[in-house]
Backbone as a printed PyTorch tensor [residue, N CA C, xyz], in Angstrom:
tensor([[[127.6630, 286.2150, 181.9210],
         [127.8060, 286.9930, 181.1020],
         [126.8870, 287.8560, 180.5550]],

        [[127.0950, 288.8190, 179.6520],
         [126.0570, 289.7230, 179.2720],
         [125.2960, 289.1450, 178.1480]],

        [[124.3580, 289.3360, 177.8250],
         [123.5210, 288.7500, 177.0510],
         [122.9330, 289.5620, 176.4700]],

        [[122.9460, 289.9820, 175.0160],
         [122.4040, 290.6770, 174.2420],
         [121.2060, 289.6070, 173.0920]],

        [[119.9820, 290.6060, 172.9070],
         [118.9420, 290.1590, 172.2340],
         [118.7050, 291.2670, 171.2160]],

        [[118.9430, 290.8180, 170.0190],
         [118.5060, 291.5560, 169.1490],
         [116.7760, 291.2830, 168.3540]],

        [[116.2410, 291.9980, 168.5810],
         [114.3880, 291.7070, 167.6290],
         [114.5680, 292.6090, 166.4760]],

        [[114.4390, 291.7400, 165.4640],
         [114.4340, 292.4440, 163.9390],
         [113.4290, 292.0840, 163.0620]],

        [[113.1150, 292.0840, 162.1910],
         [112.1140, 291.7120, 160.9250],
         [113.0760, 292.3180, 159.6950]],

        [[112.2590, 291.0970, 158.5510],
         [113.1090, 291.1140, 157.3770],
         [113.1370, 292.7720, 156.7920]],

        [[111.6120, 293.3960, 157.3530],
         [111.1490, 294.5860, 156.0980],
         [111.4520, 295.6740, 156.8800]],

        [[112.3820, 295.6480, 157.8400],
         [113.4340, 296.7450, 158.4910],
         [114.1490, 297.1120, 157.8230]],

        [[114.2370, 298.4820, 157.4400],
         [115.3780, 299.2630, 157.0620],
         [116.8300, 299.4910, 157.6050]],

        [[116.6760, 299.8060, 158.9660],
         [117.8900, 299.6730, 160.2810],
         [118.0680, 298.3020, 160.9070]],

        [[117.4550, 297.5410, 160.9830],
         [117.8900, 296.1620, 160.4940],
         [119.0510, 295.9450, 160.1390]],

        [[119.5890, 295.7230, 159.3110],
         [120.6600, 294.9980, 158.4730],
         [121.9400, 295.9020, 159.6580]],

        [[121.9420, 296.8970, 159.4000],
         [123.3060, 297.7570, 160.0980],
         [123.1250, 297.6330, 161.5220]],

        [[122.0950, 297.2610, 162.0760],
         [122.2770, 297.2760, 163.4320],
         [122.4510, 295.3570, 163.4210]],

        [[122.3390, 295.0250, 163.0440],
         [122.8550, 293.7170, 163.0020],
         [124.3460, 293.1330, 162.5580]],

        [[124.5350, 294.2250, 161.5750],
         [126.2970, 294.0930, 161.4140],
         [127.1910, 294.7300, 162.5520]],

        [[126.5340, 295.8720, 163.1620],
         [127.0930, 296.5050, 164.5230],
         [127.4140, 295.1680, 165.4120]],

        [[126.2150, 294.4750, 165.9230],
         [126.2330, 293.6780, 166.9970],
         [127.3120, 292.2890, 166.7090]],

        [[126.9040, 291.7230, 165.5120],
         [128.1210, 291.1980, 164.9420],
         [129.4990, 291.3700, 165.3330]],

        [[129.4360, 292.9570, 164.3180],
         [131.0290, 293.3210, 164.5990],
         [131.1940, 293.1280, 166.2330]],

        [[130.4160, 293.7470, 166.8650],
         [131.0920, 293.7650, 168.3560],
         [131.4340, 292.7240, 168.7950]],

        [[130.4040, 291.3090, 168.7860],
         [130.2310, 290.4340, 169.1690],
         [132.2480, 289.5420, 168.7940]],

        [[132.4500, 289.9880, 167.7840],
         [133.8430, 289.5260, 167.3470],
         [134.9610, 290.2190, 168.2520]],

        [[134.6420, 291.4650, 168.8890],
         [135.5270, 292.3960, 169.9330],
         [135.1850, 292.0960, 171.0950]],

        [[134.2440, 291.6770, 171.6310],
         [133.8900, 291.6790, 173.0550],
         [133.1690, 290.3690, 173.5780]],

        [[133.5860, 289.8460, 174.3020],
         [132.8760, 288.6920, 175.1100],
         [131.6220, 288.8660, 175.7860]],

        [[130.3150, 288.3590, 174.8260],
         [128.9900, 288.5450, 175.4750],
         [128.1320, 287.5350, 174.5570]],

        [[126.7880, 287.1680, 174.9230],
         [126.5570, 286.3220, 174.5550],
         [125.3460, 286.8640, 173.6340]],

        [[124.8080, 286.4450, 172.5220],
         [124.2520, 287.1390, 171.0730],
         [123.3240, 286.3920, 170.5090]],

        [[121.9510, 286.8970, 170.5800],
         [121.0070, 286.4870, 169.7350],
         [120.1570, 287.3660, 168.9020]],

        [[119.4770, 286.6900, 167.6630],
         [118.6250, 287.1930, 167.2180],
         [117.6600, 286.9060, 166.6290]],

        [[116.1250, 287.3190, 167.0320],
         [114.9600, 286.8560, 167.0060],
         [114.0450, 287.7920, 166.3770]],

        [[113.5290, 287.0580, 165.3620],
         [112.5790, 287.6800, 164.1340],
         [111.1460, 288.1040, 164.6810]],

        [[110.7070, 288.9810, 164.6830],
         [109.5150, 289.8520, 165.2340],
         [108.2610, 288.8940, 164.5790]],

        [[108.7310, 288.3320, 163.8160],
         [107.3610, 286.8280, 163.2320],
         [107.3620, 285.9850, 163.2520]],

        [[108.3850, 285.5820, 164.5010],
         [108.5500, 284.1450, 165.0100],
         [107.9700, 284.4390, 165.9760]],

        [[106.9600, 283.0320, 166.8320],
         [106.4250, 282.9900, 167.9560],
         [107.1090, 283.7110, 168.9720]],

        [[108.7840, 283.2260, 168.9450],
         [109.5610, 283.9610, 170.1890],
         [109.8620, 285.2130, 170.0930]],

        [[109.3330, 285.9280, 168.8480],
         [109.5650, 286.9600, 169.2100],
         [108.1310, 288.2080, 169.2800]],

        [[107.0410, 287.0670, 168.9790],
         [105.9750, 288.1660, 169.5050],
         [105.8810, 288.1270, 170.7670]],

        [[106.4490, 286.7600, 171.1190],
         [106.3160, 287.0530, 173.1180],
         [107.4640, 287.6870, 173.3790]],

        [[108.2920, 287.9770, 172.9780],
         [109.2190, 289.3170, 173.6200],
         [108.8220, 290.4300, 173.1910]],

        [[107.9720, 291.0420, 172.4470],
         [107.2510, 291.9940, 172.0000],
         [106.2360, 292.2680, 173.1980]],

        [[105.2740, 291.1910, 173.6030],
         [104.1890, 291.5400, 174.4440],
         [104.8790, 291.8780, 176.0730]],

        [[105.9870, 291.0040, 175.8200],
         [106.7420, 291.2210, 177.3840],
         [107.1720, 292.3710, 177.7980]],

        [[107.9590, 292.8260, 176.4570],
         [108.8670, 294.1120, 176.7660],
         [108.1300, 295.5580, 176.0550]],

        [[106.4170, 295.0600, 175.7090],
         [105.9470, 296.4450, 175.2440],
         [106.6800, 297.1370, 174.0720]],

        [[107.4130, 296.0540, 173.1820],
         [108.3250, 297.0520, 172.0300],
         [107.3640, 297.4030, 170.7860]],

        [[107.6470, 298.2670, 170.4830],
         [106.4960, 299.1540, 169.4560],
         [107.6160, 299.4260, 168.0390]],

        [[108.6470, 299.4250, 168.0660],
         [109.5340, 299.4890, 167.4100],
         [110.7630, 298.1010, 166.6960]],

        [[111.2700, 298.1860, 165.6450],
         [112.6290, 297.4810, 165.6590],
         [113.8100, 298.0940, 164.6500]],

        [[114.4960, 297.8540, 164.9420],
         [115.4980, 296.6840, 165.7610],
         [115.0780, 297.3910, 167.0540]],

        [[115.1260, 296.3110, 168.0300],
         [114.8570, 296.5760, 169.4850],
         [116.1150, 296.0420, 170.1380]],

        [[117.0800, 296.3350, 170.8370],
         [118.3190, 295.0790, 171.5710],
         [117.7290, 295.4820, 172.9600]],

        [[117.7670, 294.3070, 173.3620],
         [117.5740, 294.0670, 175.1540],
         [119.0150, 293.3860, 175.3740]],

        [[119.5540, 293.9430, 176.2710],
         [120.2050, 293.5680, 177.5310],
         [120.4280, 293.1840, 178.6270]],

        [[120.4110, 291.6250, 178.6920],
         [120.3700, 291.0910, 180.3470],
         [118.9850, 291.9830, 180.8420]],

        [[118.0460, 291.4220, 179.6240],
         [116.4950, 291.4330, 180.3460],
         [115.8920, 292.7950, 180.2690]],

        [[116.4620, 293.8190, 179.7990],
         [116.0670, 295.0600, 179.6240],
         [115.9900, 295.3830, 178.1370]],

        [[115.4080, 296.7310, 177.6500],
         [115.3630, 297.1810, 176.2770],
         [116.4050, 298.4890, 176.6040]],

        [[117.4920, 298.1640, 175.8170],
         [118.3690, 299.2860, 176.0370],
         [118.7290, 300.4220, 175.2320]],

        [[118.5060, 299.7010, 173.8830],
         [118.1190, 300.7910, 172.7250],
         [117.1820, 299.8570, 171.7940]],

        [[116.3280, 301.1900, 170.8720],
         [115.2900, 301.0150, 170.0520],
         [116.0810, 301.5100, 168.8970]],

        [[116.1850, 301.3560, 167.5280],
         [117.0350, 301.8170, 166.6350],
         [118.0850, 301.2830, 166.5220]],

        [[119.1490, 302.0800, 165.6710],
         [120.9230, 301.5760, 165.6150],
         [121.2980, 302.3960, 166.4750]],

        [[122.0590, 301.7310, 167.6440],
         [122.8270, 302.6490, 168.4300],
         [124.0130, 302.9620, 167.8250]],

        [[124.3680, 303.8720, 168.5360],
         [125.7160, 304.5540, 168.2580],
         [126.9710, 303.4170, 168.7320]],

        [[127.6500, 303.0530, 167.8270],
         [129.1390, 302.0470, 168.2710],
         [129.6540, 302.4120, 169.7820]],

        [[129.8010, 303.6430, 170.0540],
         [129.9340, 303.9170, 171.2390],
         [129.2050, 303.6880, 172.5160]],

        [[128.1780, 303.9650, 172.3940],
         [126.9370, 303.6160, 173.3590],
         [126.9900, 302.4610, 173.6480]],

        [[126.7860, 301.4930, 172.4850],
         [126.8120, 299.8840, 172.6450],
         [128.1310, 299.5330, 173.1840]],

        [[129.4740, 299.6890, 172.8010],
         [130.0110, 299.1750, 173.6850],
         [129.9040, 299.2310, 175.3460]],

        [[129.3490, 300.7740, 175.4670],
         [129.1930, 301.3530, 176.8500],
         [128.5250, 300.0310, 177.2160]],

        [[127.6610, 300.1010, 177.1110],
         [126.1890, 299.1550, 177.2460],
         [126.4610, 297.5810, 177.6770]],

        [[127.4460, 297.3570, 176.8890],
         [128.0500, 295.9520, 177.2170],
         [129.2520, 295.7380, 178.0890]],

        [[129.5730, 297.0810, 178.3220],
         [131.1900, 296.9810, 179.2350],
         [130.0930, 297.4890, 180.5300]],

        [[129.0760, 298.0460, 180.9130],
         [129.2380, 298.4500, 181.9150],
         [128.2260, 297.4570, 182.3790]],

        [[127.7520, 296.8080, 181.8660],
         [126.7420, 295.5180, 182.7810],
         [127.6400, 294.3280, 182.7830]],

        [[128.9120, 294.1340, 182.0970],
         [129.4490, 292.9970, 182.9700],
         [130.7060, 293.4230, 183.9210]]])
């Protein structure tokens, strides 16, 4: 199953829209989804691991797929292509 991880921050202006996008897609498509705040230890680990410089960042199956708010069609394509 495809795994989508969204790295977000409370102060990020684009993060709420990105969270809504992935939550909406989760209701339509079958994939694993988690959200991780950059200010948590797990978030810091992912920032170091992937060299993340901005949020929101979406990781799909262990690779950075999007930085910023993806277009819905691109997001659908990314989760469909992997599955």
